[in-house]
Coordinates of C-alpha atoms in Angstrom, one line a residue:
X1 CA 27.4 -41.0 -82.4
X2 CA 30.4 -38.3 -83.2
X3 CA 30.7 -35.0 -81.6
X4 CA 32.0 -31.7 -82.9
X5 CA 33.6 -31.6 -79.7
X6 CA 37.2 -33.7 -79.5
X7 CA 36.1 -36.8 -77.1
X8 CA 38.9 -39.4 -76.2
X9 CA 38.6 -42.7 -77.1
X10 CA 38.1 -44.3 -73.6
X11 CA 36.7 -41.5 -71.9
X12 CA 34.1 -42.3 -69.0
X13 CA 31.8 -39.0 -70.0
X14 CA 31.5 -40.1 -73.7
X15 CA 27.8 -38.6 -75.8
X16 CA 26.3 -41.8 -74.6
X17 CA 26.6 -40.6 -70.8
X18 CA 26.0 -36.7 -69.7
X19 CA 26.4 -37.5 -66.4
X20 CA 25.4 -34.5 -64.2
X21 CA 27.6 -32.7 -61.2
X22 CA 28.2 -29.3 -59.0
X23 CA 31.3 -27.7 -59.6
X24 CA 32.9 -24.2 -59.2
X25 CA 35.8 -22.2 -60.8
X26 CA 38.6 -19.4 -59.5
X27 CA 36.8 -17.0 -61.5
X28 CA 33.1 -18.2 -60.6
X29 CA 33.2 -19.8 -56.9
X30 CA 29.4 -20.2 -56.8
X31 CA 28.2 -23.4 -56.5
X32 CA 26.4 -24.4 -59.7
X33 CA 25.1 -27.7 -62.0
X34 CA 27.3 -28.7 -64.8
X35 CA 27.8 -31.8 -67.3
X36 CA 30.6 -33.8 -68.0
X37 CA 31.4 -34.4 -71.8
X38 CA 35.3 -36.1 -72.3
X39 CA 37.6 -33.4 -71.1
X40 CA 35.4 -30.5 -70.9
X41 CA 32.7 -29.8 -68.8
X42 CA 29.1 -27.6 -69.5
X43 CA 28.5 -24.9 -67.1
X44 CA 25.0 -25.0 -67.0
X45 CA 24.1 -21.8 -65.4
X46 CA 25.8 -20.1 -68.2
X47 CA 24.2 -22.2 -70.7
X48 CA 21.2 -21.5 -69.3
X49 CA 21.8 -17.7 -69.2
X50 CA 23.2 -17.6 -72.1
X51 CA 20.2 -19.1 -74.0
X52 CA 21.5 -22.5 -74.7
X53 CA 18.1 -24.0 -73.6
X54 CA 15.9 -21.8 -75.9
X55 CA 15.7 -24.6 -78.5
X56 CA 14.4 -27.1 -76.1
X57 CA 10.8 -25.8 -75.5
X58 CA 8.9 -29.0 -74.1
X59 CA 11.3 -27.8 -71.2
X60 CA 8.9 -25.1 -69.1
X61 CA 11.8 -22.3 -69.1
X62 CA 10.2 -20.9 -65.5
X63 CA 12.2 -23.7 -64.3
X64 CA 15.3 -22.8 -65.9
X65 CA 16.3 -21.8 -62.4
X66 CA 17.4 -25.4 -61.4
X67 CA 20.0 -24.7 -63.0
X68 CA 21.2 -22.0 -60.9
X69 CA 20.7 -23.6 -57.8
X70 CA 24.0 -24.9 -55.8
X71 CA 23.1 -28.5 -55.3
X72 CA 21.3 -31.1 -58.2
X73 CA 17.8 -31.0 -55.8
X74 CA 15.8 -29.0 -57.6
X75 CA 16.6 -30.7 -61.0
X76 CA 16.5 -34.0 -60.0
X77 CA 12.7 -33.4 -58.0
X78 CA 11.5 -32.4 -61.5
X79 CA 11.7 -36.4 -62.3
X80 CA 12.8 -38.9 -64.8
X81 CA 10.9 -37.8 -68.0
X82 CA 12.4 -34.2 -67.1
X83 CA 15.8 -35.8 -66.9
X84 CA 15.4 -37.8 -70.0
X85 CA 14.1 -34.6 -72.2
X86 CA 17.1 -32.1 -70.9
X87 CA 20.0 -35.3 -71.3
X88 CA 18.5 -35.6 -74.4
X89 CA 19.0 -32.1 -75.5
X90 CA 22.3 -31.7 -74.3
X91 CA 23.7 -35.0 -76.4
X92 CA 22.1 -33.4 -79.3
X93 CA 23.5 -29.9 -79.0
X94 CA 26.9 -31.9 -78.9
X95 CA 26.1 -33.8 -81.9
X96 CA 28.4 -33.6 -84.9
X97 CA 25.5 -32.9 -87.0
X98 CA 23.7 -30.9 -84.4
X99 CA 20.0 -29.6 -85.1
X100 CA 20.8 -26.9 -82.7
X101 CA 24.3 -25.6 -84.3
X102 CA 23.5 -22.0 -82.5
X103 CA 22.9 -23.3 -78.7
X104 CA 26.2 -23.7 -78.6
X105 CA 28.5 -25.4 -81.6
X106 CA 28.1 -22.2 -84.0
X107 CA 28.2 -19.6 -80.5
X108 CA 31.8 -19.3 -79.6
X109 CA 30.9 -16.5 -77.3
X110 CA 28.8 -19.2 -75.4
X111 CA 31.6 -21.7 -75.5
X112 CA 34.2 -19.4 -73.6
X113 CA 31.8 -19.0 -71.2
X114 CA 30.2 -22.3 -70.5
X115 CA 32.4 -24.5 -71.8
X116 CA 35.2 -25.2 -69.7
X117 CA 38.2 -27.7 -69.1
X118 CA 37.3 -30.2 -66.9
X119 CA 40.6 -30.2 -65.1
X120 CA 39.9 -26.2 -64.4
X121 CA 37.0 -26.9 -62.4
X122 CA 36.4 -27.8 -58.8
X123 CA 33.7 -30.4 -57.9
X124 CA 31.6 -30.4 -54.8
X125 CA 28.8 -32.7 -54.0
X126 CA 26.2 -33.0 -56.0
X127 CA 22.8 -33.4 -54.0
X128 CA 22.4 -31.7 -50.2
X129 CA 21.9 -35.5 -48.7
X130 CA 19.0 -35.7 -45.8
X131 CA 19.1 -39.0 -45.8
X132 CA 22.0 -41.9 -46.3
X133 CA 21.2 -45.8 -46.2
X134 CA 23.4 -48.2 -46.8
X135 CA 22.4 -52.0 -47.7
X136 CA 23.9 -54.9 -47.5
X137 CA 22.7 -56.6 -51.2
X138 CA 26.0 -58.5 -52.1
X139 CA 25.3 -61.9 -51.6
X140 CA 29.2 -62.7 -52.0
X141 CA 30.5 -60.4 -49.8
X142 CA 27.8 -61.1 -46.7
X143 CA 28.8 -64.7 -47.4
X144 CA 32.5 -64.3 -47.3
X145 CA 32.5 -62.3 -44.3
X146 CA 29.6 -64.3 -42.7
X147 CA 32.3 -67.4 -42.9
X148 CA 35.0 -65.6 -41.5
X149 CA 33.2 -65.5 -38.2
X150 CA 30.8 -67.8 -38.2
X151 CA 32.2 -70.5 -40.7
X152 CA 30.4 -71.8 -44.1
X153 CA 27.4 -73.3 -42.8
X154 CA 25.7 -70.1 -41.0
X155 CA 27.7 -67.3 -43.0
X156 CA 24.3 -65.8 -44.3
X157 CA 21.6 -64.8 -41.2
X158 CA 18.3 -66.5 -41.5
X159 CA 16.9 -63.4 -43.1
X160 CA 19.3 -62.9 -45.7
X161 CA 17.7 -64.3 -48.7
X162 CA 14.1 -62.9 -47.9
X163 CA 15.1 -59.0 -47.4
X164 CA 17.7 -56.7 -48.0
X165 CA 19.2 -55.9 -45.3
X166 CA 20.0 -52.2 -44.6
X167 CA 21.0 -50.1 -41.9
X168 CA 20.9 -46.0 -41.6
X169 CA 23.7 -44.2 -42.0
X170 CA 25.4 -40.6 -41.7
X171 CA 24.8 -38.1 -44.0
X172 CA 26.7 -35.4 -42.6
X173 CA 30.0 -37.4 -43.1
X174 CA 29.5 -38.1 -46.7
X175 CA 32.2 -36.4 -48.7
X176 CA 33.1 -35.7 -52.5
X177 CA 35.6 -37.5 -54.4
X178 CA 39.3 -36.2 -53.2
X179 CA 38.6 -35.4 -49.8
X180 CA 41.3 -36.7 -47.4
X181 CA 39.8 -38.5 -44.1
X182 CA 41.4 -38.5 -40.8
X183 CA 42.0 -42.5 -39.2
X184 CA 39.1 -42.4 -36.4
X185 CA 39.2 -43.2 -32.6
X186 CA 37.5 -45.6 -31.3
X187 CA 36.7 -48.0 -28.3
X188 CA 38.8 -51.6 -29.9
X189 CA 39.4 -54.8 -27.7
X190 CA 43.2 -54.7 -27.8
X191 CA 44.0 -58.3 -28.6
X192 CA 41.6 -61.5 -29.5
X193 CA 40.3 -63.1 -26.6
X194 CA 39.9 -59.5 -24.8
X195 CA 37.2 -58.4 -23.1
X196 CA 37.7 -55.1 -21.8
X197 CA 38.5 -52.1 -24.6
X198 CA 41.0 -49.9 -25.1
X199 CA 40.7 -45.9 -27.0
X200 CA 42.6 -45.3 -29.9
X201 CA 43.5 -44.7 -33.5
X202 CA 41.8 -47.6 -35.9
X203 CA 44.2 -49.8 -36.4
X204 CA 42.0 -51.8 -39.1
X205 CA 40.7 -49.7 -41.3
X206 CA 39.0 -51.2 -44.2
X207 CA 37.4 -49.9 -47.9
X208 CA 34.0 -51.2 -49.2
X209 CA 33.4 -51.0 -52.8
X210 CA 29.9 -50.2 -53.1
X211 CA 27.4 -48.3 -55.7
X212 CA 25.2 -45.4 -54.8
X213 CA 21.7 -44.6 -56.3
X214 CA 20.4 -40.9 -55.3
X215 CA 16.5 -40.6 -55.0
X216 CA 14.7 -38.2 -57.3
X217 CA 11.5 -37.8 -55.8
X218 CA 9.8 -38.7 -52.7
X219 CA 6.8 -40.7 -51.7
X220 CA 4.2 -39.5 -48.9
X221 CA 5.1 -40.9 -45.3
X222 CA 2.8 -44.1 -44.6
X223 CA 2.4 -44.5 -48.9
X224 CA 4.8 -47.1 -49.8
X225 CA 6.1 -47.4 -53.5
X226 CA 5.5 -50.4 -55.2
X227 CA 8.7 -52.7 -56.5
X228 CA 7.5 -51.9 -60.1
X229 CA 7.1 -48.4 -60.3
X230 CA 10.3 -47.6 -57.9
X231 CA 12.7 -47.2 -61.2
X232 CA 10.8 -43.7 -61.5
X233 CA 12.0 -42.5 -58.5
X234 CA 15.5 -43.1 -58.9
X235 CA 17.5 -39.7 -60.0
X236 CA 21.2 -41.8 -60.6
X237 CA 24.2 -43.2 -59.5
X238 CA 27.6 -42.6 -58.2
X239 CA 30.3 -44.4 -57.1
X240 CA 31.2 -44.9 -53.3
X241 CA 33.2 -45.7 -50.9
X242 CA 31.8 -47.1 -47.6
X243 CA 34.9 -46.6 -45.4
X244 CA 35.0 -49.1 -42.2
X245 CA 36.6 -49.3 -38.7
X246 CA 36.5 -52.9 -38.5
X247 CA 38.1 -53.5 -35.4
X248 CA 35.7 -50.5 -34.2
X249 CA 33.2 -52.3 -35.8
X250 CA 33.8 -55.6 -34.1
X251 CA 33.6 -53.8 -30.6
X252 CA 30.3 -52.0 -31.1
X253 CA 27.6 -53.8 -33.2
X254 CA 26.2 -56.4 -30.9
X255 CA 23.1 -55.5 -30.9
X256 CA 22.3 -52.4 -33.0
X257 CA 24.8 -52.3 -36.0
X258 CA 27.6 -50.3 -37.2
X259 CA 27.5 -47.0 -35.9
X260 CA 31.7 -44.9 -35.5
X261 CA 33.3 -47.4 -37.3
X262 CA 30.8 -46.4 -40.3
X263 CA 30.3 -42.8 -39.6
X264 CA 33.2 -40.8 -39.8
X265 CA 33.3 -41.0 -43.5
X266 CA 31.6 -42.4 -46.4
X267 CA 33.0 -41.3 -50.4
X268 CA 31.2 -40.8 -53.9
X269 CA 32.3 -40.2 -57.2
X270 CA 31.2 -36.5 -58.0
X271 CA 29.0 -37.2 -61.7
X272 CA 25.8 -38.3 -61.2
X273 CA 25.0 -40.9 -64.2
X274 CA 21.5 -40.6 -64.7
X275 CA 19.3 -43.7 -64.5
X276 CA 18.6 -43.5 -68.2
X277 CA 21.9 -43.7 -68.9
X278 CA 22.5 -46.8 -67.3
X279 CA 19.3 -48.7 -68.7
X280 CA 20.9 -49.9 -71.7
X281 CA 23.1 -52.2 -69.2
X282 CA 20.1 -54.0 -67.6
X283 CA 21.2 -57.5 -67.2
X284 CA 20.0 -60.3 -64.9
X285 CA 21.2 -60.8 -61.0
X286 CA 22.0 -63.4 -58.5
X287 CA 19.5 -65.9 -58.2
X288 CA 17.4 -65.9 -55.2
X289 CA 15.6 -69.7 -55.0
X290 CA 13.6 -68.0 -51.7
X291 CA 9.8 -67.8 -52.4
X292 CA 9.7 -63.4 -51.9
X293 CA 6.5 -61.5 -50.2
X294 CA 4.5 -60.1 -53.4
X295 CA 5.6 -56.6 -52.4
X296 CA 9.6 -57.5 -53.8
X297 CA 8.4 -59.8 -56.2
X298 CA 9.7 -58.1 -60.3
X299 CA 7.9 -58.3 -63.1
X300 CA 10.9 -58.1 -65.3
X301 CA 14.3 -60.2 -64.9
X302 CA 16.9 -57.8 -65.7
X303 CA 17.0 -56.0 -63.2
X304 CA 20.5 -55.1 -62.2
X305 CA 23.0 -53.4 -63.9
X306 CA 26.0 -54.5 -65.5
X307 CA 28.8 -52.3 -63.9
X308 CA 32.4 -52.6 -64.6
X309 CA 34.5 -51.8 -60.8
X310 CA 37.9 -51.9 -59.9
X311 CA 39.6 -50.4 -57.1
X312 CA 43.4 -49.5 -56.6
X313 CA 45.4 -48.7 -53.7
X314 CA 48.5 -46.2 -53.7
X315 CA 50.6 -45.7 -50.7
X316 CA 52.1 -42.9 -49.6
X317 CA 55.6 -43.8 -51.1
X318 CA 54.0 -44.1 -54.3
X319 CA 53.3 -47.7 -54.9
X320 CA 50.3 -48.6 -56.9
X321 CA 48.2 -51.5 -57.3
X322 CA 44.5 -52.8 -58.9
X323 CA 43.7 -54.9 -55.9
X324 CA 40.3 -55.6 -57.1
X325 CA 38.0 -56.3 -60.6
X326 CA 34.4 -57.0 -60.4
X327 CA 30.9 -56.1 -61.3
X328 CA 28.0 -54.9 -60.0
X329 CA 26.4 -58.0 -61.5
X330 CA 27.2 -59.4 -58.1
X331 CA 24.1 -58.0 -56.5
X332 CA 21.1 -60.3 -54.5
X333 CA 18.5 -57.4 -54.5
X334 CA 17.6 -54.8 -57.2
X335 CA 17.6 -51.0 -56.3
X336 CA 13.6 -50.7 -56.9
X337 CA 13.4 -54.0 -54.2
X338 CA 16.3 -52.0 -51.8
X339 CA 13.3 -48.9 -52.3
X340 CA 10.3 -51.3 -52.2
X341 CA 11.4 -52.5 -48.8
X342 CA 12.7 -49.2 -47.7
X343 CA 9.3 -47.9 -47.9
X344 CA 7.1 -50.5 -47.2
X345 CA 6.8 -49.4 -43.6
X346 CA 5.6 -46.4 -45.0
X347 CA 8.9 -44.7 -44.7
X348 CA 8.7 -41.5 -46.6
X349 CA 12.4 -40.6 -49.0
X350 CA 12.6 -37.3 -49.6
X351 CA 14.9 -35.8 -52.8
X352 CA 18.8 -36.5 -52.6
X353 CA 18.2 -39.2 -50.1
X354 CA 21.2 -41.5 -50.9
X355 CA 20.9 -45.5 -50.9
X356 CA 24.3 -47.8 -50.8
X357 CA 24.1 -51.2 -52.8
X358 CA 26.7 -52.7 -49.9
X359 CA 30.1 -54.5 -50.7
X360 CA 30.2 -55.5 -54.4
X361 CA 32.3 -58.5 -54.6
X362 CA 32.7 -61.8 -56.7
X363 CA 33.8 -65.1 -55.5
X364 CA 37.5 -65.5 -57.2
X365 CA 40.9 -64.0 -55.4
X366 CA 41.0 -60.7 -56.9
X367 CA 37.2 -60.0 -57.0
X368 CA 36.6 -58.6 -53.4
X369 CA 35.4 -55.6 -52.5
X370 CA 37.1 -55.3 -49.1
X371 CA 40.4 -56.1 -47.2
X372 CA 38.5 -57.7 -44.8
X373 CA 37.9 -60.4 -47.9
X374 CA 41.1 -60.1 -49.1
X375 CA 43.4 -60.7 -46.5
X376 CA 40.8 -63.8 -45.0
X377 CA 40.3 -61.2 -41.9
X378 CA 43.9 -59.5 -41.7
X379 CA 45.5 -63.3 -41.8
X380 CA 47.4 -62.7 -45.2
X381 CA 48.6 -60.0 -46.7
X382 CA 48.7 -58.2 -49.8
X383 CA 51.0 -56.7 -52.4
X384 CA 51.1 -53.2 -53.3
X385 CA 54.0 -52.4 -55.4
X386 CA 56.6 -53.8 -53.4
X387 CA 54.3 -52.9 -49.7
X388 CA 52.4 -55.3 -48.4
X389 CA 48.9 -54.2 -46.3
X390 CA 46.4 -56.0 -44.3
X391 CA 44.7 -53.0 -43.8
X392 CA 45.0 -49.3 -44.8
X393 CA 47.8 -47.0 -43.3
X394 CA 48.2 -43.6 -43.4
X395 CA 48.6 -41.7 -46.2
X396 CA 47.4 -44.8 -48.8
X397 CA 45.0 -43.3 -51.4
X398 CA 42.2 -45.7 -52.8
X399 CA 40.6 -45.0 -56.0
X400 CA 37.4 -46.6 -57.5
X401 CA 36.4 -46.7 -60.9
X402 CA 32.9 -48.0 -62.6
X403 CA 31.9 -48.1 -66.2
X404 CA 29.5 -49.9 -68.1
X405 CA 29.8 -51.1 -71.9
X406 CA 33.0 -51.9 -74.0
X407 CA 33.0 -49.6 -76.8
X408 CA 35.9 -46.9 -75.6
X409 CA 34.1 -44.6 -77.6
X410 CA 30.6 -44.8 -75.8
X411 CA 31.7 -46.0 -72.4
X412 CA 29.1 -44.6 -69.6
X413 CA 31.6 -44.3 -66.7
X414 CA 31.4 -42.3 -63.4
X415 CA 35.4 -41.4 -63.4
X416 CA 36.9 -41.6 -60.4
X417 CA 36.1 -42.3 -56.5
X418 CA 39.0 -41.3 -54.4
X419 CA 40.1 -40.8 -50.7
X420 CA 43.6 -40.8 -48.4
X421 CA 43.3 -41.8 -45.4
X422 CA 45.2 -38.9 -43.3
X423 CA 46.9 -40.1 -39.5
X424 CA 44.3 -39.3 -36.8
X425 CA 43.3 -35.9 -35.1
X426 CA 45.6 -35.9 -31.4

């Protein structure tokens, strides 16, 4: 595929993506739904006003309003076939043989209106999030942190193989790509061995390189959805950031779970790549030998997808370093077996409800998704540029970045996750 539209070799938002966002301008500060397309982005609202969509008439244009709205709700409730027909449309209109040259290609009146530079825009998050759960589906990562307290032979809890494990998380703390997050307080024993805690600033504060999958459409509470038809209610991904407290963390789970030292912050990548953009990626997971209940058994075999992750750490003097390369290949349990079990209590998900995969990360040095892997528990350190870190320290910047295929020109990426970690609020 060629576009009229310039479209770098390399870019994450190449014709084979149109991932979807929110963003806002100087000019136009409303909140409103855009695409991404190489260095330019599609306002849609001013497509949409401007009668980009008249061409596309299986779409029923007295929902043409979705695109108005301030958050990706409304669009992504309309479901997958909707999704499908409009990301269609919109790789067609760009098209260097376009069938609809006068949506936007032969309107240069439409193009200086809804056609902007991507690095003139602001982006904001996509979906209004009810709901945030975060699992805990790679196997490497629950096994390499399993043997760090509990050695090789019980890393992975009894349960492990036959569920995914989940918890529920914050919502309200979930932030946009580029915003900074202040080092939390928190109750932390002060040394090992101790058993009385002391209050203050995290002093081991950890990333976790995880994928996010947004819901599209809900089920009814007490109907749960069944492991084979759960793709359809997936809207798309995003890239995140599970930010940690571990030493928080350490202090306060016995016997409920995470619950500070996971709440003050959680990141995502600000384009939504839809789920149809990602099918072509489908590849087979981790093996699971455990005989599954029927309800997460899949008919089909790929089901993961094959995402290329790496994460790098800046500091605050300016070092830089990739500290991590993996894939999302590295995943136990499928998204529609994460949903399957998520509802199979009869738990009703609601639109924009956000699900985390859990720490992505392989078994070679290099391959982790967390510093907590990395440094074998804060016991070795790392190299960044000249720096070395255990854990983060004020003012580092981490930045994730996910892309599937290896054709620069039709790479389906999410750009960038990013967050500094500021000092802590006195």
């Amino acid at each position: 595929m060629t576009s009229w539209l310039s479209i770098p070799s390399g870019s994450h938002f190449s014709l084979a993506n149109i991932p979807f966002g929110i963003i806002s301008t100087s000019a136009v500060p409303t909140h409103r739904p855009a695409i991404a397309i190489g260095t330019h982005v599609l306002d849609l609202a001013a497509f949409a006003h401007g009668g980009g969509f008249a061409r596309l008439t299986a779409f029923p244009h007295d929902q043409l309003g979705v695109f108005a709205e301030t958050t990706l709700n409304a669009f992504a409730a309309l479901g997958r076939p909707t999704h499908r027909l409009v990301r269609q449309y919109l790789r067609d209109v760009f098209l260097t043989e376009t069938p609809y040259p006068e949506a936007l290609k032969d309107n240069p009146t439409l193009q200086q209106t809804a056609l902007l530079p991507l690095s003139g825009v602001r982006t904001h998050l996509p979906l209004s999030i009810g709901d945030y759960t975060d699992f805990f589906a790679g196997r490497n990562h629950a096994f390499n942190v399993g043997t760090l307290f509990r050695g090789p032979a019980n890393a992975l809890n009894p349960n492990y193989n036959h569920l995914p494990v989940g918890y529920h998380g914050r919502a309200s703390s979930v932030v946009v790509s580029g915003t900074p997050l202040h080092r939390p307080h928190g109750q932390v024993l002060p040394a090992p061995g101790a058993t009385t805690p002391v209050f203050r600033p995290a002093a081991r504060l950890d990333i976790e390189l995880e994928i996010g999958a947004f819901i599209s459409r809900g089920n009814h509470l007490g109907r749960p959805i069944p492991v084979d038809e759960a793709e359809e209610y997936i809207f798309g991904y995003v890239l995140m950031n599970d930010w940690s407290a571990r030493d928080i963390q350490q202090w306060e789970y016995i016997p409920l779970g995470p619950f500070n030292a996971k709440n003050f912050g959680t990141t995502i990548s600000a384009w939504v790549v839809l789920a149809d953009a990602l099918d072509p990626f489908r590849t087979q997971g981790l093996p699971n030998d455990v005989e599954l209940q029927s309800y997460l058994r899949e008919n089909r075999k790929d089901n993961v997808i094959a995402i290329h992750l790496e994460v790098d750490i800046q500091t605050a003097k300016g070092n830089k370093s990739t500290i991590t390369r993996t894939s999302s290949k590295n995943l136990l349990w499928s998204w529609p077996q994460m949903i399957a079990h998520h509802t199979i209590s009869g738990c009703n998900l609601r639109t924009g409800d956000l699900l985390g995969s859990g720490t992505v990360s392989g078994t070679m040095e290099g391959t982790h998704g967390s510093l907590l892997e990395q440094t074998q528990g804060g016991k070795v350190a790392i190299e960044i540029g000249g720096e070395t870190r255990k854990f983060l320290e004020d003012g580092d910047t981490v930045v994730i970045r996910g892309w599937s295929g290896d054709n620069r020109d039709e790479l389906v990426g999410f750009g960038e996750c990013v967050g500094q970690i500021l000092a802590a609020t006195t």
